[in-house]
PDB file of C-alpha atoms in Angstrom:
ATOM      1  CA  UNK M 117     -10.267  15.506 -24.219  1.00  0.00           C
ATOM      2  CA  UNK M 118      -9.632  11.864 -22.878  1.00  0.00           C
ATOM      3  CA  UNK M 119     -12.961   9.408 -22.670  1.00  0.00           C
ATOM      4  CA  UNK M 120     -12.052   6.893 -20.365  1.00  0.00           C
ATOM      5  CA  UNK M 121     -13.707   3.248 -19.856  1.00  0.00           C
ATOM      6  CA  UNK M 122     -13.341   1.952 -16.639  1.00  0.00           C
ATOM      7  CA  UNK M 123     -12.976  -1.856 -16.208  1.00  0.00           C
ATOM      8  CA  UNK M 124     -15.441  -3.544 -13.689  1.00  0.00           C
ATOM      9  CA  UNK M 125     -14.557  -3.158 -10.032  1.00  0.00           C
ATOM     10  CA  UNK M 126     -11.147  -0.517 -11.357  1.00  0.00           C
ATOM     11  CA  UNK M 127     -10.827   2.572  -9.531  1.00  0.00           C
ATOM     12  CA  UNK M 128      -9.347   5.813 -10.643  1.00  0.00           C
ATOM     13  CA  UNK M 129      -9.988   9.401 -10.875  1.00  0.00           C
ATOM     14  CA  UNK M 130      -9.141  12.646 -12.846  1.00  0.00           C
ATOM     15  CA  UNK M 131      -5.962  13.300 -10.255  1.00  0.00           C
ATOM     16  CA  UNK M 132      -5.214   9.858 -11.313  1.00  0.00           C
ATOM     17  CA  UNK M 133      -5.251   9.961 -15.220  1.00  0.00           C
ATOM     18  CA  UNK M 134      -3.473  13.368 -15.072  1.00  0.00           C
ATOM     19  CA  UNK M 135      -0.510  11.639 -12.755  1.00  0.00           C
ATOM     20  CA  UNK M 136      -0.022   8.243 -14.627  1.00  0.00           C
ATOM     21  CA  UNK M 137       0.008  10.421 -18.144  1.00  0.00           C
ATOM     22  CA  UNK M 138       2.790  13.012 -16.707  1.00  0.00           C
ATOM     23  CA  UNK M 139       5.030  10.689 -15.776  1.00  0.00           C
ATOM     24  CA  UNK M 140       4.324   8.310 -19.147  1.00  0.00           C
ATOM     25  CA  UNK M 141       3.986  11.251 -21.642  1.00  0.00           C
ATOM     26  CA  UNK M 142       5.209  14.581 -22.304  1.00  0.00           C
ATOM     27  CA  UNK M 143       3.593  17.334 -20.555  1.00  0.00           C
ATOM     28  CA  UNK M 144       1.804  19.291 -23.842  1.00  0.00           C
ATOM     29  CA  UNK M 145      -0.087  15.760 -24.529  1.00  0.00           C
ATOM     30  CA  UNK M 146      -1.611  15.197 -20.837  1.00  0.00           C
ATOM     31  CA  UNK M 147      -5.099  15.583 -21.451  1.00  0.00           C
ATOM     32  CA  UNK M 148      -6.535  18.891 -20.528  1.00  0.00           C
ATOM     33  CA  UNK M 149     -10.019  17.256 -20.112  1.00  0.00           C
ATOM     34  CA  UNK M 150     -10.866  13.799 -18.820  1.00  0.00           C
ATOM     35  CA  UNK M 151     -14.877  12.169 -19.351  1.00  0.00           C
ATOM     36  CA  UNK M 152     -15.172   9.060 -17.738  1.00  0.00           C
ATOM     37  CA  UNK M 153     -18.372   7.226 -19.473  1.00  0.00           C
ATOM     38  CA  UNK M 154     -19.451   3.549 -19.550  1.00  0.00           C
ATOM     39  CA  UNK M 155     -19.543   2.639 -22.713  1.00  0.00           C
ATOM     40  CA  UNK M 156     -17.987   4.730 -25.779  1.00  0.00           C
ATOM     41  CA  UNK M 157     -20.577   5.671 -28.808  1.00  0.00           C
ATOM     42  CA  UNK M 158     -19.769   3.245 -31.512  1.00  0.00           C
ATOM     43  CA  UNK M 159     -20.504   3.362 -35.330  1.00  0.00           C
ATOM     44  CA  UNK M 160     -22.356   0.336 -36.949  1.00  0.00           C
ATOM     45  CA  UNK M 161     -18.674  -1.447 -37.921  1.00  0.00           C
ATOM     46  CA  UNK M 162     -18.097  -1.303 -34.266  1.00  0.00           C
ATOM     47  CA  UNK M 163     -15.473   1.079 -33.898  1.00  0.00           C
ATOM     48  CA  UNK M 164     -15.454   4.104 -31.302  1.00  0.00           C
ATOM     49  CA  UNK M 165     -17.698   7.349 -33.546  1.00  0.00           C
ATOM     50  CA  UNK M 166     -15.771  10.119 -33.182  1.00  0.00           C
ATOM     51  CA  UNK M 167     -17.978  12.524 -34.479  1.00  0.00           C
ATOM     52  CA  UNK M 168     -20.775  11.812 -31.315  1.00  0.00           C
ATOM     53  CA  UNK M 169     -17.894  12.331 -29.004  1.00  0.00           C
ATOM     54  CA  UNK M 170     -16.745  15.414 -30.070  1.00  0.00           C
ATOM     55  CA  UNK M 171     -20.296  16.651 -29.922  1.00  0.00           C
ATOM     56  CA  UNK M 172     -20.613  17.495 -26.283  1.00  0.00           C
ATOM     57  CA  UNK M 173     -17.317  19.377 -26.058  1.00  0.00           C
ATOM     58  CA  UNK M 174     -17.933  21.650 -29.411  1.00  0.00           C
ATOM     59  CA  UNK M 175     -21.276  22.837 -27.926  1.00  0.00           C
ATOM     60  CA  UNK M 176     -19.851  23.581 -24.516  1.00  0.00           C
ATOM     61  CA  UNK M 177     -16.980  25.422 -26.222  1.00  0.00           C
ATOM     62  CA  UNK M 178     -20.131  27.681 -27.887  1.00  0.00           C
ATOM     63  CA  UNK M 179     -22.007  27.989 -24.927  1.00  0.00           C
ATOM     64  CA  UNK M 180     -18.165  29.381 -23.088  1.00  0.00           C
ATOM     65  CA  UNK M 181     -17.537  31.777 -25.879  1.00  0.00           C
ATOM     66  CA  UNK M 182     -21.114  33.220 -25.158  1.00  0.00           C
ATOM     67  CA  UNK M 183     -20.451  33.992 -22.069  1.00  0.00           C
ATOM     68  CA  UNK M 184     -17.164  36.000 -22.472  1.00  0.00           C
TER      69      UNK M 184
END
C-alpha cells in the first residue's frame, strides 16, 4: 500500500504512480495499492503513525476474507 500526498495544484493518478514506479523500481516493489489522502496521520513527535495507516487496509482485508 502506497499513501500518497499530493502537492498543491500537482496532478497525478493511480495509472500514474504505477508507471513512474515500473520504470524507477523493480516490478515485485510497485505498489499493489495506491491511497491518495491530504494529509498523512502523524504521531505527537510529528512523524507519519504507521499503526493508523495500516488500520483501514487490515479491516478491509477481514471484511474480503468474509466474503470468500
Amino acid at each position: 500500500m502506497a499513501w500518497i500526498r499530493l502537492h498543491e495544484g500537482a496532478q497525478l493518478d493511480a495509472a500514474g504512480v504505477r508507471e513512474c514506479c515500473r520504470v524507477r523500481i523493480a516490478h515485485f516493489k510497485v505498489p499493489r495499492y495506491r491511497r491518495f489522502v491530504e494529509e498523512f496521520p502523524m504521531t505527537v513527535t510529528g512523524k507519519p503513525h504507521k499503526c493508523r495507516m495500516r488500520e483501514p487496509e487490515a479491516a478491509q482485508r477481514e471484511g474480503r476474507a468474509g466474503q470468500v
